[in-house]
PDB file of C-alpha atoms and ligand atoms in Angstrom:
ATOM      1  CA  UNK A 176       9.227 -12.438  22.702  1.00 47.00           C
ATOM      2  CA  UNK A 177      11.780 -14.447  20.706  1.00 49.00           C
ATOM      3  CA  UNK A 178      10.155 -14.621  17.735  1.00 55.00           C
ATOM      4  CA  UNK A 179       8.903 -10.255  17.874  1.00 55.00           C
ATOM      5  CA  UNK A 180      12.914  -9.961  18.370  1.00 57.00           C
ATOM      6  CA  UNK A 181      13.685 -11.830  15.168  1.00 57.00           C
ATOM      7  CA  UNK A 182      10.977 -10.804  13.270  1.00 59.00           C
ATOM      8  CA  UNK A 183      12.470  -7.262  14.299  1.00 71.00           C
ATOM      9  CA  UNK A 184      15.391  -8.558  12.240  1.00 90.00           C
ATOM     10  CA  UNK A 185      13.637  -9.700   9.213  1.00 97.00           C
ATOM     11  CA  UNK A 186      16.358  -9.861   6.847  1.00 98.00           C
ATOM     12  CA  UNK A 187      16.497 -10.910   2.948  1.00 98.00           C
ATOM     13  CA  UNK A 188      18.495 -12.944   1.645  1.00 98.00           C
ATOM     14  CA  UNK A 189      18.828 -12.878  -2.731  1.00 98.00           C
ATOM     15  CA  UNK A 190      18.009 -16.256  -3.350  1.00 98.00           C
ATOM     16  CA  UNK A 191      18.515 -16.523  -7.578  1.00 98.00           C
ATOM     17  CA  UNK A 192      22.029 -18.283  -7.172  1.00 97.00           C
ATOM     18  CA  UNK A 193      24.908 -18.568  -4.917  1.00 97.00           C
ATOM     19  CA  UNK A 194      25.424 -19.516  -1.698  1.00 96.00           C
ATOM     20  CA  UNK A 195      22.135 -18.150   0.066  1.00 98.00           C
ATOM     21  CA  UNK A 196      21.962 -21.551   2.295  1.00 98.00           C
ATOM     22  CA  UNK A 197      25.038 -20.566   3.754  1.00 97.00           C
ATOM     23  CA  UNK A 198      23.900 -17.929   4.334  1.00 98.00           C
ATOM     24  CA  UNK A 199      20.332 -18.223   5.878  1.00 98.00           C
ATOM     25  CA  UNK A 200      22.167 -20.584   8.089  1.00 97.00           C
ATOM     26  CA  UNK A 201      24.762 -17.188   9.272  1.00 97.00           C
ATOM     27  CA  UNK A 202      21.349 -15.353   9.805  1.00 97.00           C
ATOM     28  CA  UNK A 203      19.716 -17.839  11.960  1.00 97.00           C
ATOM     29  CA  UNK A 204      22.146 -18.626  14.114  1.00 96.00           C
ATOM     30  CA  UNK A 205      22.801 -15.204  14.867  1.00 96.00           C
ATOM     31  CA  UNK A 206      18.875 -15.130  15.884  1.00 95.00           C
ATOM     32  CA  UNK A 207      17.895 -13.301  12.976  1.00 96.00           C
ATOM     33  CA  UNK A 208      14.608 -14.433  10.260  1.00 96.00           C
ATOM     34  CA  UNK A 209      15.989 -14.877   7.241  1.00 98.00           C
ATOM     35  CA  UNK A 210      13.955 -14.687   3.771  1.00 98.00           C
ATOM     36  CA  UNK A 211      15.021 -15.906   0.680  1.00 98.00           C
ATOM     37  CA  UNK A 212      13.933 -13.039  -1.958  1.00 98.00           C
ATOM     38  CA  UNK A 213      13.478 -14.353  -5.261  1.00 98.00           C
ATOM     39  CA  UNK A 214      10.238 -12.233  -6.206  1.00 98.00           C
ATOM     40  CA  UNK A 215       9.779  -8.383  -5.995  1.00 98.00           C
ATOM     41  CA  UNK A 216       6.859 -10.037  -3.106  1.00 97.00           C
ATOM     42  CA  UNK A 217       9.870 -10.950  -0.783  1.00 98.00           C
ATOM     43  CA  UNK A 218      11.084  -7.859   0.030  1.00 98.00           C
ATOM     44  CA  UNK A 219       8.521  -6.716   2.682  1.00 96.00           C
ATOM     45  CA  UNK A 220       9.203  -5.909   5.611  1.00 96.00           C
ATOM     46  CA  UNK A 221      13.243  -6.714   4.916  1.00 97.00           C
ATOM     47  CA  UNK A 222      15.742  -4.706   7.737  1.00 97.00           C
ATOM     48  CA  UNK A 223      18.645  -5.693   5.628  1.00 98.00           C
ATOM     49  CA  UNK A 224      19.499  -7.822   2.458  1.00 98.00           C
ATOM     50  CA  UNK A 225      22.554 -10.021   2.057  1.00 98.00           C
ATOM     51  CA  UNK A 226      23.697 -10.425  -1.768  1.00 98.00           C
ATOM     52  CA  UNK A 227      25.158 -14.119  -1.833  1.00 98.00           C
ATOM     53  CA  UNK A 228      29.039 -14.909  -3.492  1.00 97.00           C
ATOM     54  CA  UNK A 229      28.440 -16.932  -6.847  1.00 96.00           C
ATOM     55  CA  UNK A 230      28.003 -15.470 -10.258  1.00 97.00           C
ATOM     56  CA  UNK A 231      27.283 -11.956 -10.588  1.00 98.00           C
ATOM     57  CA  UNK A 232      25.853 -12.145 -14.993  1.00 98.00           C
ATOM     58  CA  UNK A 233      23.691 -14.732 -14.021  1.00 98.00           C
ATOM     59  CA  UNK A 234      22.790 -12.866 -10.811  1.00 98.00           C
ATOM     60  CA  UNK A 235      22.498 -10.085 -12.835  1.00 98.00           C
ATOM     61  CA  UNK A 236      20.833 -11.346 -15.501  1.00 98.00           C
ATOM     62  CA  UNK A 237      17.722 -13.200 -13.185  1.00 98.00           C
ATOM     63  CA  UNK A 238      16.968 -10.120 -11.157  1.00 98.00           C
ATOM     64  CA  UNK A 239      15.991  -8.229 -14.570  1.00 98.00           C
ATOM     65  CA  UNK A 240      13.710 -11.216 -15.514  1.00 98.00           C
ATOM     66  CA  UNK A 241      12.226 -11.657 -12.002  1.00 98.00           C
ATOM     67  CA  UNK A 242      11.731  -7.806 -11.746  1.00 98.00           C
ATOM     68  CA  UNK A 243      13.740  -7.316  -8.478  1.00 98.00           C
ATOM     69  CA  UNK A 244      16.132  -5.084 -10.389  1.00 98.00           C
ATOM     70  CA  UNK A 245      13.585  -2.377  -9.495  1.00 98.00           C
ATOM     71  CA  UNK A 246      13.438  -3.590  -5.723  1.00 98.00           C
ATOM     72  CA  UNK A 247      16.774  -3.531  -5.498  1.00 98.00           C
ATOM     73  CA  UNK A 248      17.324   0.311  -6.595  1.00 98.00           C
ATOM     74  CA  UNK A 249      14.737   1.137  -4.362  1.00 98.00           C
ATOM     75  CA  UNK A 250      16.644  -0.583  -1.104  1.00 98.00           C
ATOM     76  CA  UNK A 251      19.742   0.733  -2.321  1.00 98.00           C
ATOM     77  CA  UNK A 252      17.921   4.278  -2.790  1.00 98.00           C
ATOM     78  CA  UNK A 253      16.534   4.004   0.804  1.00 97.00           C
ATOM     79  CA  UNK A 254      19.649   3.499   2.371  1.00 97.00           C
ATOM     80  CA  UNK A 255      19.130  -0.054   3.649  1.00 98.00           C
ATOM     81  CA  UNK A 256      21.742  -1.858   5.369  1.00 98.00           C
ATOM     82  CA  UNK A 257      23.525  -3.988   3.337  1.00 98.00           C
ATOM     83  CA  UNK A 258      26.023  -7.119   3.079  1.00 98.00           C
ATOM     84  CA  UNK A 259      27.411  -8.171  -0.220  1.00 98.00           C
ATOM     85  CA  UNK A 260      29.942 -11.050  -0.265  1.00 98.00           C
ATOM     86  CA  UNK A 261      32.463 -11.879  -3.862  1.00 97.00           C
ATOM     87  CA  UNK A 262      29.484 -11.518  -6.831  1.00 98.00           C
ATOM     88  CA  UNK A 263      27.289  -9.203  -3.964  1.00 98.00           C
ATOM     89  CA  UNK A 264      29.773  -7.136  -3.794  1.00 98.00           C
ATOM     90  CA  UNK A 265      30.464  -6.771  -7.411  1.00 98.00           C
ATOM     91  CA  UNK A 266      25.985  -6.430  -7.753  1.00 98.00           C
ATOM     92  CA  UNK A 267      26.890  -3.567  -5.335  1.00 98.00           C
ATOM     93  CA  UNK A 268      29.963  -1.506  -6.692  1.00 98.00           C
ATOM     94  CA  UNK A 269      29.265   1.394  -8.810  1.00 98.00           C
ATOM     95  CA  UNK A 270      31.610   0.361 -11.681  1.00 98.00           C
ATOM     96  CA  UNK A 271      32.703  -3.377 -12.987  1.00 98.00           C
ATOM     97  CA  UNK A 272      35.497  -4.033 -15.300  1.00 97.00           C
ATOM     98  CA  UNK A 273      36.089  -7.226 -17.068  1.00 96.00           C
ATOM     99  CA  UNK A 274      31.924  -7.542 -16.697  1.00 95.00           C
ATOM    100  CA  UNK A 275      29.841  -8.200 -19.351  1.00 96.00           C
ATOM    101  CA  UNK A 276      28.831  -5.674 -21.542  1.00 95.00           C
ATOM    102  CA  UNK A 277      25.183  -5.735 -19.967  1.00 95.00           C
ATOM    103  CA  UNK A 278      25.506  -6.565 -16.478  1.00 97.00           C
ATOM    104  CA  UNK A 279      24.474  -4.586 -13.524  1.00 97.00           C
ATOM    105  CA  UNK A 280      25.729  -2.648 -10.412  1.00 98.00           C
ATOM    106  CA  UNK A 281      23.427  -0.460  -8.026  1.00 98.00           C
ATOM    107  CA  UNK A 282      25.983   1.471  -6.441  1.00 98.00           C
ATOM    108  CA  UNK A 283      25.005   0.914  -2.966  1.00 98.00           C
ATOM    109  CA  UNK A 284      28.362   1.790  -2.197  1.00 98.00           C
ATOM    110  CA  UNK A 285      31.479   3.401  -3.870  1.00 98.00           C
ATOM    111  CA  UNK A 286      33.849   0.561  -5.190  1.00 98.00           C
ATOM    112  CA  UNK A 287      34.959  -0.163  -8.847  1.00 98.00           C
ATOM    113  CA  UNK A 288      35.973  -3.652  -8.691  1.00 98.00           C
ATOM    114  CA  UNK A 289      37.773  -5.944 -11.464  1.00 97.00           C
ATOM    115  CA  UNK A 290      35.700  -9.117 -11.606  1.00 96.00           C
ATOM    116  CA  UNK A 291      37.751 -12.597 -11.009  1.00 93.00           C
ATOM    117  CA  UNK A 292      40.619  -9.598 -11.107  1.00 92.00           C
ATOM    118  CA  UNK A 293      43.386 -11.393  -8.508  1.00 86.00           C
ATOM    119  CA  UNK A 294      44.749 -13.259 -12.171  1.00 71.00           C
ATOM    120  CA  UNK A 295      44.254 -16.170 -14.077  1.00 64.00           C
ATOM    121  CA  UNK A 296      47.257 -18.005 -12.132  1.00 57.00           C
ATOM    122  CA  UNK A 297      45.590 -17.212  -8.880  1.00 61.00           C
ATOM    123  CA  UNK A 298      41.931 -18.001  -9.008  1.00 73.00           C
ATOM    124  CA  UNK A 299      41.485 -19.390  -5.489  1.00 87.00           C
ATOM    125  CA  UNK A 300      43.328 -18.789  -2.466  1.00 89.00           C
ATOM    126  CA  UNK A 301      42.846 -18.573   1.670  1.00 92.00           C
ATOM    127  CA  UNK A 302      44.731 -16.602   3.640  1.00 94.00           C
ATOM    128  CA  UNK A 303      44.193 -14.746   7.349  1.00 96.00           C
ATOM    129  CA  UNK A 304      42.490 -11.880   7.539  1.00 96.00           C
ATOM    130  CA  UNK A 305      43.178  -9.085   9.694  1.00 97.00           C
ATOM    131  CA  UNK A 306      39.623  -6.798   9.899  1.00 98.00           C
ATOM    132  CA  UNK A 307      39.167  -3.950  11.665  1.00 97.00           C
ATOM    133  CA  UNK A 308      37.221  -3.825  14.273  1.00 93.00           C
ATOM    134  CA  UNK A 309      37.083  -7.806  14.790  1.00 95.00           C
ATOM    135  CA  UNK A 310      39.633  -9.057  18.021  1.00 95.00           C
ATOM    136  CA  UNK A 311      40.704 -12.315  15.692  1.00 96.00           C
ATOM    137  CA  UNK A 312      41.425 -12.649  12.301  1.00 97.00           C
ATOM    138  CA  UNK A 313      39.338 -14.086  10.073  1.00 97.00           C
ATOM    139  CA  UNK A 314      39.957 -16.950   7.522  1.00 95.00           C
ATOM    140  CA  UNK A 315      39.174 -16.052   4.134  1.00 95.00           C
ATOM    141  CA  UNK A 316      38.577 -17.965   0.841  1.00 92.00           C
ATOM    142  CA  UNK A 317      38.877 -16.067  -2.246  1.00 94.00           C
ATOM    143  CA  UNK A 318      37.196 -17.604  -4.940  1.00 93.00           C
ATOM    144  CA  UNK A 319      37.521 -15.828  -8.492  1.00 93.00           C
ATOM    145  CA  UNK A 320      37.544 -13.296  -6.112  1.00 95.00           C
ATOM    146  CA  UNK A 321      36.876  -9.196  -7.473  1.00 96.00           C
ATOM    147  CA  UNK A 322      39.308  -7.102  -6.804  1.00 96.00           C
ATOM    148  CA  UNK A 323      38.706  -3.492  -5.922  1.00 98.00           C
ATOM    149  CA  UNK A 324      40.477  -0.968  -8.064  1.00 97.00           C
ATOM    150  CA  UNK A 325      39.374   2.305  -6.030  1.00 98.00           C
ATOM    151  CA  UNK A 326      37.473   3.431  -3.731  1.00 98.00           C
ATOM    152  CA  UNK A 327      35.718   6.784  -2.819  1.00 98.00           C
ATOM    153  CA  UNK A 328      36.189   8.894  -0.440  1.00 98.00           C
ATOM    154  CA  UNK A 329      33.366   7.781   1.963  1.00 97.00           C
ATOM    155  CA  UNK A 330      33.962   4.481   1.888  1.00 98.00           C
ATOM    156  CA  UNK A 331      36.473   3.066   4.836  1.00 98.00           C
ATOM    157  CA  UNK A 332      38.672   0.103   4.077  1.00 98.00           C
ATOM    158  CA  UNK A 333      38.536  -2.348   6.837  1.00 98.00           C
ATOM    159  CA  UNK A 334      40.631  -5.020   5.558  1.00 98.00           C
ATOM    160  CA  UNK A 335      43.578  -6.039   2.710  1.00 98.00           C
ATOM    161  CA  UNK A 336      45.219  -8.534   1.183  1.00 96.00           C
ATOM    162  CA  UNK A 337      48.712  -8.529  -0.414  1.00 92.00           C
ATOM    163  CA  UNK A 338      47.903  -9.949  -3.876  1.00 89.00           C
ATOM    164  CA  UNK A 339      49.504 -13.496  -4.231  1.00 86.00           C
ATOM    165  CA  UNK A 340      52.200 -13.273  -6.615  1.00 84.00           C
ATOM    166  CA  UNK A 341      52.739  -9.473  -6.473  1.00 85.00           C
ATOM    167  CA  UNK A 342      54.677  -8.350  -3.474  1.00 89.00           C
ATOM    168  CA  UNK A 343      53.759  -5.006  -2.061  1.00 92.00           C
ATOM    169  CA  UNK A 344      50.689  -4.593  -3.778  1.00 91.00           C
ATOM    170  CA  UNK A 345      47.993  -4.685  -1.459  1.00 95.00           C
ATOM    171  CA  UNK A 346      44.204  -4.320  -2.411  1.00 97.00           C
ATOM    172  CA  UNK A 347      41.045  -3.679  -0.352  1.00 98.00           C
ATOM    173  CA  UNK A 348      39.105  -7.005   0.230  1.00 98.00           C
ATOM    174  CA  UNK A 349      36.561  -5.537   2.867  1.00 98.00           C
ATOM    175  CA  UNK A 350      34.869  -2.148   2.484  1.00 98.00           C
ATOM    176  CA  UNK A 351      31.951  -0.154   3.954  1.00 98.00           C
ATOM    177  CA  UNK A 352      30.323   2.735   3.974  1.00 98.00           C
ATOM    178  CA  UNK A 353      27.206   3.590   5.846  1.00 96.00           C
ATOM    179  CA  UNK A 354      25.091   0.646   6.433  1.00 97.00           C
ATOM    180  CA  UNK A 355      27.112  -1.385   3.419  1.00 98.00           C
ATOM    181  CA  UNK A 356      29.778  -3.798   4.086  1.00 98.00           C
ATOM    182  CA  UNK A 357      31.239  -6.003   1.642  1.00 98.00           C
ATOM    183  CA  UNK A 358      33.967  -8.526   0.957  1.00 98.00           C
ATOM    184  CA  UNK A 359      35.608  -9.828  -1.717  1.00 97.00           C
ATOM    185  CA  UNK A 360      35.649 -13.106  -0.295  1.00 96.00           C
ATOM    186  CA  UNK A 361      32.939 -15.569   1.437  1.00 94.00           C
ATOM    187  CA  UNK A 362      32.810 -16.015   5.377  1.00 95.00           C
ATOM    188  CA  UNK A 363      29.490 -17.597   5.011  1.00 93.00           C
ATOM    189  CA  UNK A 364      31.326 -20.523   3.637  1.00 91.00           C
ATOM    190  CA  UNK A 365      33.724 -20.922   6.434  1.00 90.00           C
ATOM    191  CA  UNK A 366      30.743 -20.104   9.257  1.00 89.00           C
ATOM    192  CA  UNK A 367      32.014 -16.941   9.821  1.00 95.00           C
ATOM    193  CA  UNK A 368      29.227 -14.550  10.822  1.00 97.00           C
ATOM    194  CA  UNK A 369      31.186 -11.333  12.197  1.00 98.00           C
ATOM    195  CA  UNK A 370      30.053  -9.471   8.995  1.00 98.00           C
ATOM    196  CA  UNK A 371      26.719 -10.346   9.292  1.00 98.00           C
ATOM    197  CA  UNK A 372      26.935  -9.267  12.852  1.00 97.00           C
ATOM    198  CA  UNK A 373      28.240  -5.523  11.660  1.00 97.00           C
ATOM    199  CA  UNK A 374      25.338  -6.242   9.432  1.00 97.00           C
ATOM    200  CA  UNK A 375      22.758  -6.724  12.247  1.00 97.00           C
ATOM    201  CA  UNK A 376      24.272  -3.847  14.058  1.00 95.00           C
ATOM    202  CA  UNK A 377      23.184  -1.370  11.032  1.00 94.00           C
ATOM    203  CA  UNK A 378      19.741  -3.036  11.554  1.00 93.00           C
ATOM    204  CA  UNK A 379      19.601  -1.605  15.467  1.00 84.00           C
ATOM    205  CA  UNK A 380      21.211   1.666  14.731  1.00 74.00           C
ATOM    206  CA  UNK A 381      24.469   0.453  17.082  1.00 57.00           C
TER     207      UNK A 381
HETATM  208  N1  LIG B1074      33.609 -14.420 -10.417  1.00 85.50           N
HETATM  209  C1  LIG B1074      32.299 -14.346  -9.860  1.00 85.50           C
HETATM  210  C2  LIG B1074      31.482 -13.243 -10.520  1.00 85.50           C
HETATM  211  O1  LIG B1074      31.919 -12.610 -11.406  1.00 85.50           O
HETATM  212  C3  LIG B1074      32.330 -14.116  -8.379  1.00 85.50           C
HETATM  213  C4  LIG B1074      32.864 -15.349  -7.707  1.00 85.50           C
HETATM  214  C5  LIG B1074      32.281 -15.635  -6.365  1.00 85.50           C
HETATM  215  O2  LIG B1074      31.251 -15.083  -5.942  1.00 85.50           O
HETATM  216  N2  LIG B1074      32.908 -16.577  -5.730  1.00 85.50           N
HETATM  217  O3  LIG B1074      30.384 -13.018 -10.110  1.00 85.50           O
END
Protein backbone atom coordinates (compact mmCIF):
# COMPACT_ATOMS: atom_id res chain seq x y z
CA UNK A 1 0.00 0.00 0.00
CA UNK A 2 3.02 2.16 0.86
CA UNK A 3 4.72 1.94 -2.06
CA UNK A 4 0.98 2.51 -4.58
CA UNK A 5 0.83 5.76 -2.16
CA UNK A 6 4.26 6.97 -3.19
CA UNK A 7 4.27 5.88 -6.48
CA UNK A 8 0.94 8.05 -6.49
CA UNK A 9 3.45 10.82 -5.79
CA UNK A 10 5.96 10.14 -8.40
CA UNK A 11 7.71 13.30 -8.52
CA UNK A 12 10.82 14.58 -10.76
CA UNK A 13 13.41 15.99 -9.70
CA UNK A 14 15.90 18.06 -12.66
CA UNK A 15 18.93 16.34 -12.05
CA UNK A 16 21.63 18.36 -14.67
CA UNK A 17 23.15 20.45 -11.68
CA UNK A 18 22.35 21.83 -8.38
CA UNK A 19 21.32 20.60 -5.39
CA UNK A 20 18.88 17.67 -6.53
CA UNK A 21 20.35 15.34 -3.54
CA UNK A 22 18.99 17.68 -1.25
CA UNK A 23 16.41 17.51 -2.63
CA UNK A 24 15.43 13.81 -3.35
CA UNK A 25 16.24 13.54 0.27
CA UNK A 26 13.05 16.52 1.03
CA UNK A 27 10.93 14.17 -1.27
CA UNK A 28 11.55 10.99 0.47
CA UNK A 29 11.18 11.85 3.68
CA UNK A 30 8.03 13.39 3.06
CA UNK A 31 7.02 9.75 1.61
CA UNK A 32 7.11 10.80 -1.80
CA UNK A 33 9.29 8.72 -5.03
CA UNK A 34 11.52 10.92 -6.23
CA UNK A 35 13.17 10.70 -9.89
CA UNK A 36 16.04 12.36 -10.97
CA UNK A 37 15.13 13.61 -14.71
CA UNK A 38 18.06 14.06 -16.73
CA UNK A 39 16.58 12.55 -20.11
CA UNK A 40 13.29 13.55 -21.91
CA UNK A 41 12.69 9.33 -20.72
CA UNK A 42 12.38 10.55 -17.02
CA UNK A 43 9.51 12.42 -17.14
CA UNK A 44 6.82 9.65 -17.16
CA UNK A 45 4.54 9.35 -15.06
CA UNK A 46 5.97 12.68 -12.99
CA UNK A 47 2.95 14.39 -10.50
CA UNK A 48 5.24 17.28 -9.98
CA UNK A 49 8.87 18.46 -10.83
CA UNK A 50 11.18 20.32 -8.47
CA UNK A 51 13.81 22.66 -10.39
CA UNK A 52 16.99 22.49 -8.01
CA UNK A 53 18.95 26.09 -6.72
CA UNK A 54 22.47 26.17 -8.54
CA UNK A 55 23.20 27.73 -11.86
CA UNK A 56 20.47 28.61 -14.03
CA UNK A 57 23.03 29.12 -17.87
CA UNK A 58 24.37 25.94 -17.21
CA UNK A 59 20.92 24.61 -16.25
CA UNK A 60 19.80 26.24 -19.07
CA UNK A 61 22.20 25.45 -21.32
CA UNK A 62 22.08 21.22 -20.56
CA UNK A 63 18.34 20.95 -20.89
CA UNK A 64 18.68 22.23 -24.68
CA UNK A 65 21.44 19.58 -25.28
CA UNK A 66 19.63 16.76 -23.40
CA UNK A 67 16.31 17.71 -25.19
CA UNK A 68 14.22 18.26 -21.98
CA UNK A 69 13.73 21.87 -23.02
CA UNK A 70 10.78 20.42 -24.97
CA UNK A 71 9.58 18.32 -21.83
CA UNK A 72 9.72 21.03 -19.88
CA UNK A 73 7.28 23.39 -22.05
CA UNK A 74 5.08 20.65 -22.24
CA UNK A 75 4.78 20.27 -18.12
CA UNK A 76 4.70 23.84 -17.88
CA UNK A 77 1.92 23.87 -20.77
CA UNK A 78 -0.06 21.16 -18.85
CA UNK A 79 -0.26 22.93 -15.81
CA UNK A 80 1.84 20.63 -13.62
CA UNK A 81 2.56 21.43 -10.17
CA UNK A 82 5.63 22.91 -9.70
CA UNK A 83 8.55 23.90 -7.13
CA UNK A 84 11.44 25.99 -8.26
CA UNK A 85 14.04 27.01 -5.64
CA UNK A 86 17.02 30.24 -6.45
CA UNK A 87 18.16 29.09 -10.35
CA UNK A 88 14.42 27.00 -10.53
CA UNK A 89 12.88 29.78 -9.97
CA UNK A 90 14.73 31.95 -12.33
CA UNK A 91 14.23 28.49 -15.17
CA UNK A 92 10.60 29.37 -14.22
CA UNK A 93 9.99 33.26 -14.41
CA UNK A 94 8.79 34.63 -17.58
CA UNK A 95 11.50 37.35 -17.89
CA UNK A 96 15.39 37.36 -16.57
CA UNK A 97 17.52 40.36 -16.40
CA UNK A 98 21.19 40.35 -15.92
CA UNK A 99 20.84 36.61 -17.80
CA UNK A 100 22.71 35.70 -20.53
CA UNK A 101 21.82 36.70 -23.76
CA UNK A 102 20.63 33.01 -24.60
CA UNK A 103 19.32 31.56 -21.58
CA UNK A 104 15.91 30.26 -20.91
CA UNK A 105 12.67 30.79 -18.87
CA UNK A 106 9.30 28.75 -19.40
CA UNK A 107 7.06 30.98 -17.72
CA UNK A 108 5.42 28.55 -15.54
CA UNK A 109 4.58 31.37 -13.55
CA UNK A 110 4.52 35.25 -13.74
CA UNK A 111 7.81 36.67 -12.13
CA UNK A 112 10.61 38.79 -13.81
CA UNK A 113 13.45 38.24 -11.60
CA UNK A 114 17.08 39.98 -11.58
CA UNK A 115 19.54 37.10 -11.41
CA UNK A 116 22.21 37.24 -8.33
CA UNK A 117 20.10 40.81 -8.16
CA UNK A 118 20.32 41.39 -4.00
CA UNK A 119 24.08 43.28 -5.04
CA UNK A 120 27.49 42.53 -5.38
CA UNK A 121 28.14 43.55 -1.55
CA UNK A 122 25.47 41.15 -0.49
CA UNK A 123 25.84 37.86 -2.24
CA UNK A 124 24.90 35.54 0.64
CA UNK A 125 22.85 36.09 3.53
CA UNK A 126 20.24 34.10 6.11
CA UNK A 127 17.68 35.63 7.68
CA UNK A 128 13.99 34.40 9.20
CA UNK A 129 11.39 34.00 7.14
CA UNK A 130 7.95 34.77 7.81
CA UNK A 131 5.64 32.60 5.01
CA UNK A 132 2.27 32.60 4.76
CA UNK A 133 0.48 29.97 5.49
CA UNK A 134 3.40 28.13 7.55
CA UNK A 135 2.80 28.48 11.79
CA UNK A 136 6.88 29.07 12.16
CA UNK A 137 9.18 30.90 10.29
CA UNK A 138 11.43 29.51 8.19
CA UNK A 139 15.28 29.96 7.98
CA UNK A 140 16.43 31.02 4.75
CA UNK A 141 19.83 31.12 2.92
CA UNK A 142 20.09 33.33 0.05
CA UNK A 143 22.73 32.43 -2.10
CA UNK A 144 23.37 34.81 -5.24
CA UNK A 145 19.94 34.84 -4.65
CA UNK A 146 17.33 36.39 -7.79
CA UNK A 147 15.48 38.94 -6.92
CA UNK A 148 11.98 39.46 -8.21
CA UNK A 149 11.33 42.76 -9.88
CA UNK A 150 7.40 42.27 -10.48
CA UNK A 151 4.98 40.20 -10.38
CA UNK A 152 1.57 39.65 -12.17
CA UNK A 153 -1.47 39.89 -11.16
CA UNK A 154 -2.22 36.15 -10.50
CA UNK A 155 0.56 35.41 -8.77
CA UNK A 156 0.25 35.78 -4.67
CA UNK A 157 3.30 36.78 -2.70
CA UNK A 158 3.69 34.62 0.27
CA UNK A 159 6.79 35.86 1.68
CA UNK A 160 9.53 39.07 1.72
CA UNK A 161 12.59 40.10 2.63
CA UNK A 162 13.84 43.65 3.40
CA UNK A 163 16.91 43.83 1.12
CA UNK A 164 20.14 43.96 3.31
CA UNK A 165 21.59 47.24 2.99
CA UNK A 166 18.47 49.08 1.71
CA UNK A 167 16.01 49.92 4.40
CA UNK A 168 12.39 49.86 3.43
CA UNK A 169 12.76 48.15 0.35
CA UNK A 170 11.25 44.94 0.57
CA UNK A 171 11.15 42.31 -2.34
CA UNK A 172 9.14 39.10 -2.89
CA UNK A 173 11.33 35.98 -2.06
CA UNK A 174 8.38 33.36 -2.23
CA UNK A 175 5.69 33.40 -4.92
CA UNK A 176 2.95 31.14 -6.35
CA UNK A 177 0.44 30.88 -8.50
CA UNK A 178 -1.63 27.86 -9.25
CA UNK A 179 0.23 24.74 -8.69
CA UNK A 180 3.80 26.86 -8.83
CA UNK A 181 5.63 27.89 -5.83
CA UNK A 182 8.96 29.25 -5.80
CA UNK A 183 11.66 30.83 -3.68
CA UNK A 184 14.41 32.78 -4.11
CA UNK A 185 16.26 30.99 -1.63
CA UNK A 186 17.01 27.10 -0.79
CA UNK A 187 15.09 25.24 2.14
CA UNK A 188 16.28 22.02 0.76
CA UNK A 189 19.61 22.98 2.08
CA UNK A 190 18.55 23.70 5.56
CA UNK A 191 15.98 20.39 5.58
CA UNK A 192 13.21 22.43 5.27
CA UNK A 193 10.43 20.62 3.41
CA UNK A 194 7.21 22.92 4.04
CA UNK A 195 7.43 23.98 0.32
CA UNK A 196 7.66 20.75 -0.91
CA UNK A 197 4.76 19.91 1.27
CA UNK A 198 2.52 22.90 -0.52
CA UNK A 199 4.12 21.11 -3.38
CA UNK A 200 2.65 17.65 -2.57
CA UNK A 201 -0.59 19.28 -1.72
CA UNK A 202 -0.96 20.53 -5.57
CA UNK A 203 -0.23 16.82 -6.34
CA UNK A 204 -3.66 15.68 -4.26
CA UNK A 205 -5.74 18.56 -5.35
CA UNK A 206 -5.81 19.86 -1.36
N1 LIG B 1 22.97 32.86 -9.37
C1 LIG B 1 22.46 31.58 -9.72
C2 LIG B 1 21.87 31.58 -11.12
O1 LIG B 1 21.91 32.55 -11.79
C3 LIG B 1 21.43 31.10 -8.75
C4 LIG B 1 22.09 30.80 -7.44
C5 LIG B 1 21.50 29.67 -6.67
O2 LIG B 1 20.71 28.85 -7.18
N2 LIG B 1 21.95 29.57 -5.46
O3 LIG B 1 21.35 30.59 -11.53
Amino acid sequence: MADRRSRARRVGVLGLQGDVSEHTAVLAGLGAEPVVVRRPADVAGLKALVLPGGESTTMSFLLASSGLDAELEKMVADGLPMLGTCAGMILLSTKVLDGRPDQRCFGAIDVRVRRNGFGRQVRSFETDLEVKGLDEPMHAVFIRAPVVEETGPAVEVLAEVEVPGQPGTRRPVVCASGPVIVSSFHPELEGDSRLHELLLREVEGD
